[in-house]
Amino acid sequence: MHVAASDADRSYDVVVRAGVLAELPALMAAAAPAERYAIICDRNVAAHYGERVLRAARDATLTADLLVFEAGEAHKTRETWADLTDRMLERGYGRDSCVVALGGGVAGDLAGFVAATYMRGLPLIQAPTTLLAMIDAAVGGKTGVDTVAGKNLVGAFHPPRLVVADPLVLHTLPSAEVRAGLAEAIKHGAILDATYFDWIERSSQELLRLEPVAIQRLVARSVELKAAIVAQDPRESGCRAVLNFGHTVAHALELHTSWGLPHGFAVGIGMVAEAVAGELLHVTESGTADRLSGLLTRCRLPVSTGGVTVDAALAAMRLDKKARRSAARFTLLARVGACATAADGSWTHEVAEAVARTALRKVILDTHAV
Ligand SMILES: NC(=O)c1ccc[n+]([C@@H]2O[C@H](COP(=O)([O-])OP(=O)(O)OC[C@H]3O[C@@H](n4cnc5c(N)ncnc54)[C@H](O)[C@@H]3O)[C@@H](O)[C@H]2O)c1
Ligand SMILES: [Zn+2]
């Protein structure tokens, strides 16, 4: 299945097919002919797929190396970027090289930033291996690293030449990571496509079992939806904000909860809270928050959390990048499948503290700590 995506002035193919990883070298050579390929992946992905991809590349007579870094968000840093670029310089990578990001969103962002900056920019191929990276991180052109001051604060827009997603690799992914990715797909349905949301409701069990036809359809539709938004707003100055549905609350929970919530889990809970806020403001059709929680529960995703107080979450939201005059801003649904614009035409809505507090109380369990 091919989906065409475009960021800024360039369009690229997203190939989603079971078994396509075996064809990665041929696809790399066609989309980005290069003297040499730096295949960047973390240690876990290297153990599962590194040798296989490297051998296939060499069998296809490509010159390629595997550059491995330690897995985890903690390594999505300038230090790892420096180490990877130093290794490429030592090995004599020139401007006629290409970077291949093989892995989850961490590898995609990090290798993407290497590609954006090495010798002022090399072509990039994204080969995402987590559900989240397939439907979200690999498409849209954002690359970057974290700093002590916050996540993704140093980076660049650098769209790939090609995205290659093989649903079969998800079989080695821990189940929690699969479900975290599903939360972002549910978000795509909630903000943009009611039919897709209905289909995920009907297909949740096949999706949890990773049935290839269902996963392929999920990845392809999510990529189409995200790509359409990115094409309208490549530099995130307008409607791309709809992709942040659930994320204002999610970021606050991720920052403060001692429960170590994975991002996708926090997004699920955040979507419920933001739908409750929308209903309280009479912007969102009533019953929407319940429908969202029903689907998240069916996908074995949490709809509430402990380990954080409502006050701590509110304080974090006031400091959020999107906050204006210290008031939190949420992306609000009109109903399942459509977002609502604010009176000023903006895609985010200012939410009064009392409303945000009531919404957070619905998703934060530890009421006596409030
Ligand atoms: N650029 C963007 O637009 C964008 C969008 C969303 C998220 N992100 C970024 O993505 C990152 C999160 O991505 P993620 O959730 O994919 O995390 P990740 O890359 O850390 O992968 C999660 C874990 O799964 C392992 N893994 C990956 N693929 C595997 C496979 N097929 N089999 C077994 N194990 C595998 C990894 O080694 C890691 O331990 C964050 O840094 C976030 O900021 C970026
Ligand atoms: Zn997200």
Short mmCIF file of C-alpha atoms and ligand atoms in Angstrom, two decimals:
data_model
loop_
_atom_site.label_atom_id
_atom_site.label_comp_id
_atom_site.label_asym_id
_atom_site.label_seq_id
_atom_site.Cartn_x
_atom_site.Cartn_y
_atom_site.Cartn_z
CA MET A 1 0.00 0.00 0.00
CA HIS A 2 1.45 3.37 -1.00
CA VAL A 3 0.49 6.66 0.55
CA ALA A 4 1.83 9.92 -0.82
CA ALA A 5 2.90 12.43 1.81
CA SER A 6 4.38 15.87 1.37
CA ASP A 7 6.13 18.33 3.66
CA ALA A 8 6.88 21.83 2.53
CA ASP A 9 7.99 21.53 -1.11
CA ARG A 10 8.75 17.82 -1.41
CA SER A 11 6.49 14.80 -1.58
CA TYR A 12 7.46 11.25 -0.72
CA ASP A 13 6.01 7.76 -0.67
CA VAL A 14 5.05 5.85 2.43
CA VAL A 15 5.19 2.12 1.65
CA VAL A 16 3.23 -0.04 4.10
CA ARG A 17 3.34 -3.76 3.44
CA ALA A 18 3.94 -6.97 5.40
CA GLY A 19 7.43 -8.23 4.55
CA VAL A 20 8.60 -5.01 2.87
CA LEU A 21 11.67 -4.78 5.14
CA ALA A 22 13.32 -7.37 2.87
CA GLU A 23 12.98 -4.89 0.00
CA LEU A 24 14.38 -1.96 1.97
CA PRO A 25 17.77 -1.90 0.15
CA ALA A 26 16.14 -1.80 -3.30
CA LEU A 27 13.76 0.92 -2.14
CA MET A 28 16.65 2.88 -0.58
CA ALA A 29 18.66 2.71 -3.78
CA ALA A 30 15.69 3.87 -5.86
CA ALA A 31 14.54 6.73 -3.59
CA ALA A 32 17.95 8.02 -2.56
CA PRO A 33 20.85 6.72 -4.66
CA ALA A 34 24.00 7.20 -2.56
CA GLU A 35 27.64 6.13 -2.31
CA ARG A 36 27.12 5.00 1.23
CA TYR A 37 24.25 4.42 3.68
CA ALA A 38 24.45 5.01 7.44
CA ILE A 39 21.75 2.80 8.98
CA ILE A 40 21.13 4.22 12.44
CA CYS A 41 19.27 2.14 15.03
CA ASP A 42 19.17 1.52 18.77
CA ARG A 43 20.58 -1.57 20.42
CA ASN A 44 17.24 -3.42 20.69
CA VAL A 45 16.33 -2.90 17.05
CA ALA A 46 19.89 -3.78 16.03
CA ALA A 47 19.51 -7.14 17.83
CA HIS A 48 16.24 -7.93 16.04
CA TYR A 49 16.71 -6.46 12.57
CA GLY A 50 20.14 -4.81 12.23
CA GLU A 51 22.12 -7.70 10.77
CA ARG A 52 19.26 -8.68 8.48
CA VAL A 53 18.97 -5.21 6.96
CA LEU A 54 22.75 -4.79 6.72
CA ARG A 55 23.19 -8.14 4.99
CA ALA A 56 20.36 -7.37 2.55
CA ALA A 57 21.93 -3.98 1.77
CA ARG A 58 25.32 -5.56 1.09
CA ASP A 59 23.70 -8.34 -0.98
CA ALA A 60 22.17 -5.55 -3.05
CA THR A 61 25.75 -4.23 -3.51
CA LEU A 62 25.12 -1.09 -1.44
CA THR A 63 27.88 0.21 0.82
CA ALA A 64 26.32 0.41 4.26
CA ASP A 65 27.20 0.43 7.97
CA LEU A 66 25.07 -0.09 11.03
CA LEU A 67 25.53 2.70 13.59
CA VAL A 68 24.05 1.60 16.92
CA PHE A 69 23.17 3.76 19.94
CA GLU A 70 21.77 2.87 23.37
CA ALA A 71 17.99 2.51 23.39
CA GLY A 72 15.59 4.86 25.15
CA GLU A 73 14.44 8.47 25.29
CA ALA A 74 17.34 9.22 27.68
CA HIS A 75 19.69 8.78 24.72
CA LYS A 76 17.84 11.12 22.33
CA THR A 77 20.43 13.80 23.10
CA ARG A 78 23.03 16.07 21.58
CA GLU A 79 25.66 13.71 23.05
CA THR A 80 24.34 10.77 21.01
CA TRP A 81 24.03 13.06 17.95
CA ALA A 82 27.69 14.10 18.43
CA ASP A 83 28.79 10.48 18.81
CA LEU A 84 26.92 9.38 15.65
CA THR A 85 28.17 12.28 13.54
CA ASP A 86 31.75 11.73 14.83
CA ARG A 87 31.53 8.09 13.82
CA MET A 88 30.33 9.07 10.36
CA LEU A 89 33.16 11.61 10.01
CA GLU A 90 35.74 9.02 11.12
CA ARG A 91 34.43 6.58 8.54
CA GLY A 92 34.62 9.19 5.81
CA TYR A 93 30.93 9.67 5.06
CA GLY A 94 30.65 12.42 2.46
CA ARG A 95 27.85 14.55 1.05
CA ASP A 96 26.96 11.72 -1.33
CA SER A 97 25.73 9.58 1.60
CA CYS A 98 22.25 8.80 2.89
CA VAL A 99 20.95 8.23 6.43
CA VAL A 100 18.46 5.45 7.17
CA ALA A 101 16.56 5.67 10.47
CA LEU A 102 15.65 2.11 11.47
CA GLY A 103 13.64 2.01 14.67
CA GLY A 104 11.09 3.76 16.82
CA GLY A 105 10.49 7.48 17.18
CA VAL A 106 13.71 7.93 19.13
CA ALA A 107 15.81 6.55 16.25
CA GLY A 108 13.68 8.49 13.75
CA ASP A 109 14.11 11.83 15.52
CA LEU A 110 17.79 11.30 16.26
CA ALA A 111 18.86 9.89 12.89
CA GLY A 112 16.63 12.50 11.25
CA PHE A 113 18.53 15.24 13.06
CA VAL A 114 21.84 13.65 12.02
CA ALA A 115 20.60 13.71 8.42
CA ALA A 116 19.40 17.31 8.73
CA THR A 117 22.75 18.54 10.01
CA TYR A 118 25.54 16.29 8.70
CA MET A 119 27.43 18.30 6.08
CA ARG A 120 24.41 20.64 5.99
CA GLY A 121 21.97 17.90 5.16
CA LEU A 122 21.84 14.38 3.74
CA PRO A 123 18.85 12.54 2.30
CA LEU A 124 16.90 10.58 4.91
CA ILE A 125 14.91 7.35 4.73
CA GLN A 126 12.63 6.44 7.61
CA ALA A 127 12.11 2.74 8.35
CA PRO A 128 9.89 2.90 11.45
CA THR A 129 9.64 -0.23 13.62
CA THR A 130 7.16 0.85 16.32
CA LEU A 131 3.48 1.50 15.69
CA LEU A 132 3.91 5.03 17.03
CA ALA A 133 6.77 5.74 14.63
CA MET A 134 4.85 4.26 11.67
CA ILE A 135 1.73 6.35 12.18
CA ASP A 136 3.23 9.46 13.68
CA ALA A 137 6.96 10.13 14.11
CA ALA A 138 8.18 9.00 10.67
CA VAL A 139 5.78 11.28 8.80
CA GLY A 140 5.81 15.04 9.11
CA GLY A 141 9.45 16.01 8.83
CA LYS A 142 10.15 16.90 12.46
CA THR A 143 13.52 15.73 13.78
CA GLY A 144 15.42 16.61 16.91
CA VAL A 145 16.84 15.81 20.30
CA ASP A 146 15.92 16.46 23.93
CA THR A 147 17.81 18.76 26.32
CA VAL A 148 17.67 19.13 30.11
CA ALA A 149 15.35 22.09 29.54
CA GLY A 150 12.75 19.92 27.78
CA LYS A 151 11.92 17.46 25.01
CA ASN A 152 12.55 18.14 21.32
CA LEU A 153 13.92 21.63 21.96
CA VAL A 154 16.80 21.36 19.48
CA GLY A 155 15.88 20.11 16.04
CA ALA A 156 15.06 20.77 12.43
CA PHE A 157 12.39 20.12 9.83
CA HIS A 158 13.88 17.49 7.53
CA PRO A 159 11.34 15.44 5.56
CA PRO A 160 12.37 11.94 4.47
CA ARG A 161 12.72 10.81 0.84
CA LEU A 162 10.78 7.65 1.64
CA VAL A 163 9.08 5.89 4.55
CA VAL A 164 9.06 2.07 4.63
CA ALA A 165 6.81 0.44 7.25
CA ASP A 166 6.64 -3.35 7.64
CA PRO A 167 3.81 -4.38 10.00
CA LEU A 168 5.52 -7.75 10.61
CA VAL A 169 8.20 -6.12 12.77
CA LEU A 170 5.54 -5.22 15.33
CA HIS A 171 5.47 -8.85 16.49
CA THR A 172 8.68 -8.29 18.45
CA LEU A 173 7.46 -5.02 19.96
CA PRO A 174 6.31 -5.16 23.62
CA SER A 175 2.49 -5.12 23.83
CA ALA A 176 2.44 -1.85 25.82
CA GLU A 177 4.27 -0.14 22.94
CA VAL A 178 1.68 -1.44 20.46
CA ARG A 179 -1.16 -0.11 22.60
CA ALA A 180 0.61 3.25 23.05
CA GLY A 181 0.71 3.55 19.25
CA LEU A 182 -2.97 2.64 19.00
CA ALA A 183 -3.82 5.62 21.22
CA GLU A 184 -2.38 7.98 18.59
CA ALA A 185 -4.38 6.21 15.86
CA ILE A 186 -7.54 6.67 17.94
CA LYS A 187 -6.57 10.35 18.13
CA HIS A 188 -6.41 10.54 14.32
CA GLY A 189 -9.94 9.15 14.10
CA ALA A 190 -11.21 11.42 16.88
CA ILE A 191 -9.91 14.63 15.32
CA LEU A 192 -10.40 13.94 11.62
CA ASP A 193 -12.38 10.88 10.59
CA ALA A 194 -15.44 9.43 12.31
CA THR A 195 -15.56 6.46 9.89
CA TYR A 196 -12.00 5.54 10.83
CA PHE A 197 -12.85 5.87 14.53
CA ASP A 198 -15.86 3.52 14.01
CA TRP A 199 -13.62 1.06 12.18
CA ILE A 200 -11.07 1.04 15.03
CA GLU A 201 -13.97 0.40 17.44
CA ARG A 202 -15.02 -2.62 15.36
CA SER A 203 -11.46 -3.87 14.76
CA SER A 204 -9.85 -3.37 18.17
CA GLN A 205 -9.35 -7.08 18.84
CA GLU A 206 -7.79 -7.78 15.42
CA LEU A 207 -5.54 -4.78 15.94
CA LEU A 208 -4.44 -5.99 19.38
CA ARG A 209 -3.68 -9.38 17.82
CA LEU A 210 -1.60 -7.55 15.17
CA GLU A 211 -3.51 -9.10 12.29
CA PRO A 212 -1.54 -7.86 9.27
CA VAL A 213 -4.50 -6.70 7.18
CA ALA A 214 -5.91 -4.66 10.06
CA ILE A 215 -2.53 -3.18 11.01
CA GLN A 216 -1.75 -2.32 7.40
CA ARG A 217 -5.07 -0.52 7.07
CA LEU A 218 -4.53 1.31 10.37
CA VAL A 219 -1.04 2.52 9.46
CA ALA A 220 -2.08 3.56 5.96
CA ARG A 221 -5.15 5.54 7.11
CA SER A 222 -3.33 7.23 9.99
CA VAL A 223 -0.48 8.20 7.66
CA GLU A 224 -2.95 9.60 5.12
CA LEU A 225 -4.66 11.67 7.79
CA LYS A 226 -1.45 12.97 9.34
CA ALA A 227 0.09 13.66 5.92
CA ALA A 228 -2.96 15.67 4.83
CA ILE A 229 -2.66 17.92 7.88
CA VAL A 230 1.12 18.29 7.51
CA ALA A 231 0.69 19.19 3.82
CA GLN A 232 -1.66 22.02 4.81
CA ASP A 233 0.57 23.29 7.60
CA PRO A 234 4.13 21.95 7.23
CA ARG A 235 5.72 24.37 9.72
CA GLU A 236 3.06 24.04 12.42
CA SER A 237 1.65 27.52 12.34
CA GLY A 238 -2.06 26.69 12.10
CA CYS A 239 -4.21 23.60 11.70
CA ARG A 240 -1.40 21.16 12.57
CA ALA A 241 -2.39 22.00 16.16
CA VAL A 242 -5.27 19.51 15.85
CA LEU A 243 -2.66 16.74 16.12
CA ASN A 244 -2.08 17.95 19.67
CA PHE A 245 -5.50 16.80 20.83
CA GLY A 246 -5.01 15.19 24.25
CA HIS A 247 -1.41 16.39 24.41
CA THR A 248 -1.70 19.44 26.70
CA VAL A 249 -2.97 17.20 29.50
CA ALA A 250 -0.70 14.33 28.43
CA HIS A 251 2.45 16.44 28.70
CA ALA A 252 1.42 17.62 32.18
CA LEU A 253 0.81 14.02 33.30
CA GLU A 254 4.07 12.79 31.75
CA LEU A 255 5.99 15.51 33.55
CA HIS A 256 4.56 14.83 36.96
CA THR A 257 3.24 11.36 37.41
CA SER A 258 5.39 8.99 39.41
CA TRP A 259 3.70 6.16 37.49
CA GLY A 260 6.04 6.48 34.51
CA LEU A 261 3.19 6.72 32.00
CA PRO A 262 4.23 5.91 28.41
CA HIS A 263 3.45 8.81 26.06
CA GLY A 264 0.62 7.02 24.24
CA PHE A 265 -1.07 6.07 27.52
CA ALA A 266 -0.83 9.70 28.67
CA VAL A 267 -2.34 10.83 25.34
CA GLY A 268 -5.30 8.49 25.82
CA ILE A 269 -5.99 9.89 29.29
CA GLY A 270 -5.39 13.42 27.99
CA MET A 271 -7.95 12.93 25.20
CA VAL A 272 -10.58 11.91 27.76
CA ALA A 273 -9.81 14.96 29.94
CA GLU A 274 -9.85 17.35 26.97
CA ALA A 275 -13.12 15.86 25.71
CA VAL A 276 -14.64 16.35 29.18
CA ALA A 277 -13.45 20.00 29.09
CA GLY A 278 -15.00 20.42 25.63
CA GLU A 279 -18.30 19.01 26.83
CA LEU A 280 -18.29 21.34 29.87
CA LEU A 281 -17.74 24.28 27.51
CA HIS A 282 -20.55 23.05 25.20
CA VAL A 283 -18.03 22.92 22.35
CA THR A 284 -17.90 19.12 22.20
CA GLU A 285 -20.98 16.97 21.59
CA SER A 286 -22.03 15.34 24.84
CA GLY A 287 -21.17 11.66 25.15
CA THR A 288 -17.87 12.10 23.27
CA ALA A 289 -15.64 11.60 26.34
CA ASP A 290 -17.53 8.39 27.21
CA ARG A 291 -17.10 7.07 23.67
CA LEU A 292 -13.40 7.79 23.78
CA SER A 293 -12.97 6.07 27.15
CA GLY A 294 -14.95 3.08 25.88
CA LEU A 295 -12.64 2.61 22.91
CA LEU A 296 -9.46 3.17 24.94
CA THR A 297 -10.61 0.56 27.46
CA ARG A 298 -11.37 -1.89 24.66
CA CYS A 299 -7.80 -1.33 23.45
CA ARG A 300 -6.52 -2.07 26.97
CA LEU A 301 -5.43 1.52 27.46
CA PRO A 302 -5.91 3.38 30.77
CA VAL A 303 -8.43 6.23 31.04
CA SER A 304 -7.20 7.57 34.37
CA THR A 305 -4.00 7.73 36.38
CA GLY A 306 -2.72 8.25 39.90
CA GLY A 307 0.69 9.42 41.04
CA VAL A 308 -0.03 13.08 40.31
CA THR A 309 -2.19 15.78 41.87
CA VAL A 310 -4.64 17.96 39.99
CA ASP A 311 -2.73 21.04 41.20
CA ALA A 312 0.59 19.76 39.91
CA ALA A 313 -0.97 18.97 36.51
CA LEU A 314 -2.59 22.43 36.37
CA ALA A 315 0.72 24.10 37.19
CA ALA A 316 2.46 22.18 34.41
CA MET A 317 -0.24 23.21 31.91
CA ARG A 318 0.22 26.88 32.78
CA LEU A 319 3.90 26.55 31.82
CA ASP A 320 3.18 24.63 28.60
CA LYS A 321 4.63 26.09 25.37
CA LYS A 322 1.11 26.56 24.03
CA ALA A 323 -0.20 28.45 27.11
CA ARG A 324 -1.01 32.12 26.62
CA ARG A 325 -1.38 34.56 29.55
CA SER A 326 -0.79 31.46 31.74
CA ALA A 327 -4.12 29.94 30.67
CA ALA A 328 -3.98 26.36 29.36
CA ARG A 329 -4.95 25.82 25.74
CA PHE A 330 -6.59 22.62 24.52
CA THR A 331 -7.44 21.31 21.08
CA LEU A 332 -11.17 20.61 21.38
CA LEU A 333 -13.35 18.25 19.41
CA ALA A 334 -16.67 19.34 17.97
CA ARG A 335 -17.60 15.64 17.94
CA VAL A 336 -15.87 12.36 17.13
CA GLY A 337 -14.24 12.98 13.73
CA ALA A 338 -14.04 16.78 13.82
CA CYS A 339 -12.21 19.51 15.73
CA ALA A 340 -13.73 22.84 16.71
CA THR A 341 -12.10 26.19 15.99
CA ALA A 342 -12.17 28.88 18.67
CA ALA A 343 -14.00 32.20 18.24
CA ASP A 344 -10.70 33.83 17.13
CA GLY A 345 -10.27 31.19 14.39
CA SER A 346 -7.47 29.45 16.29
CA TRP A 347 -7.29 25.65 16.49
CA THR A 348 -6.67 25.76 20.24
CA HIS A 349 -9.06 27.02 22.88
CA GLU A 350 -8.26 28.86 26.07
CA VAL A 351 -9.63 26.80 28.94
CA ALA A 352 -10.41 28.46 32.26
CA GLU A 353 -8.76 26.91 35.28
CA ALA A 354 -12.06 25.80 36.85
CA VAL A 355 -12.96 23.84 33.70
CA ALA A 356 -9.50 22.30 33.43
CA ARG A 357 -9.68 21.34 37.12
CA THR A 358 -13.03 19.56 36.71
CA ALA A 359 -11.73 17.75 33.62
CA LEU A 360 -8.54 16.65 35.40
CA ARG A 361 -10.56 15.38 38.38
CA LYS A 362 -12.23 12.90 36.00
CA VAL A 363 -8.91 11.34 35.03
CA ILE A 364 -6.78 11.70 38.17
CA LEU A 365 -7.60 9.02 40.72
CA ASP A 366 -5.90 10.34 43.81
CA THR A 367 -8.67 12.69 44.91
CA HIS A 368 -7.57 13.06 48.54
CA ALA A 369 -4.21 14.39 47.32
CA VAL A 370 -5.97 17.24 45.46
N1 LIG B 1 9.00 13.59 14.93
C1 LIG B 1 7.73 13.49 15.26
O1 LIG B 1 6.84 14.06 14.61
C2 LIG B 1 7.35 12.66 16.44
C3 LIG B 1 6.01 12.35 16.67
C4 LIG B 1 5.70 11.53 17.74
C5 LIG B 1 6.70 11.08 18.59
N2 LIG B 1 8.00 11.42 18.35
C6 LIG B 1 9.08 10.96 19.23
O2 LIG B 1 9.09 9.54 19.20
C7 LIG B 1 9.70 9.08 20.39
C8 LIG B 1 8.91 7.88 20.89
O3 LIG B 1 8.93 6.89 19.90
P1 LIG B 1 8.69 5.34 20.25
O4 LIG B 1 7.51 5.23 21.13
O5 LIG B 1 8.71 4.63 18.96
O6 LIG B 1 9.94 5.00 21.18
P2 LIG B 1 11.32 4.24 20.94
O7 LIG B 1 11.95 4.61 19.67
O8 LIG B 1 12.14 4.44 22.17
O9 LIG B 1 10.88 2.70 20.86
C9 LIG B 1 10.28 2.10 21.99
C10 LIG B 1 11.05 0.84 22.42
O10 LIG B 1 10.79 -0.20 21.49
C11 LIG B 1 12.01 -0.77 21.01
N3 LIG B 1 11.70 -1.23 19.66
C12 LIG B 1 11.49 -0.47 18.56
N4 LIG B 1 11.06 -1.23 17.55
C13 LIG B 1 11.03 -2.50 17.99
C14 LIG B 1 10.62 -3.73 17.41
N5 LIG B 1 10.10 -3.80 16.18
N6 LIG B 1 10.74 -4.84 18.17
C15 LIG B 1 11.19 -4.78 19.44
N7 LIG B 1 11.53 -3.64 20.05
C16 LIG B 1 11.46 -2.52 19.34
C17 LIG B 1 13.01 0.33 21.13
O11 LIG B 1 14.32 -0.19 21.22
C18 LIG B 1 12.57 0.99 22.44
O12 LIG B 1 13.08 0.29 23.53
C19 LIG B 1 9.73 10.25 21.34
O13 LIG B 1 11.05 10.69 21.47
C20 LIG B 1 8.88 11.31 20.67
O14 LIG B 1 9.30 12.61 20.96
C21 LIG B 1 8.33 12.20 17.30
ZN ZN B 2 1.88 12.12 20.73
#
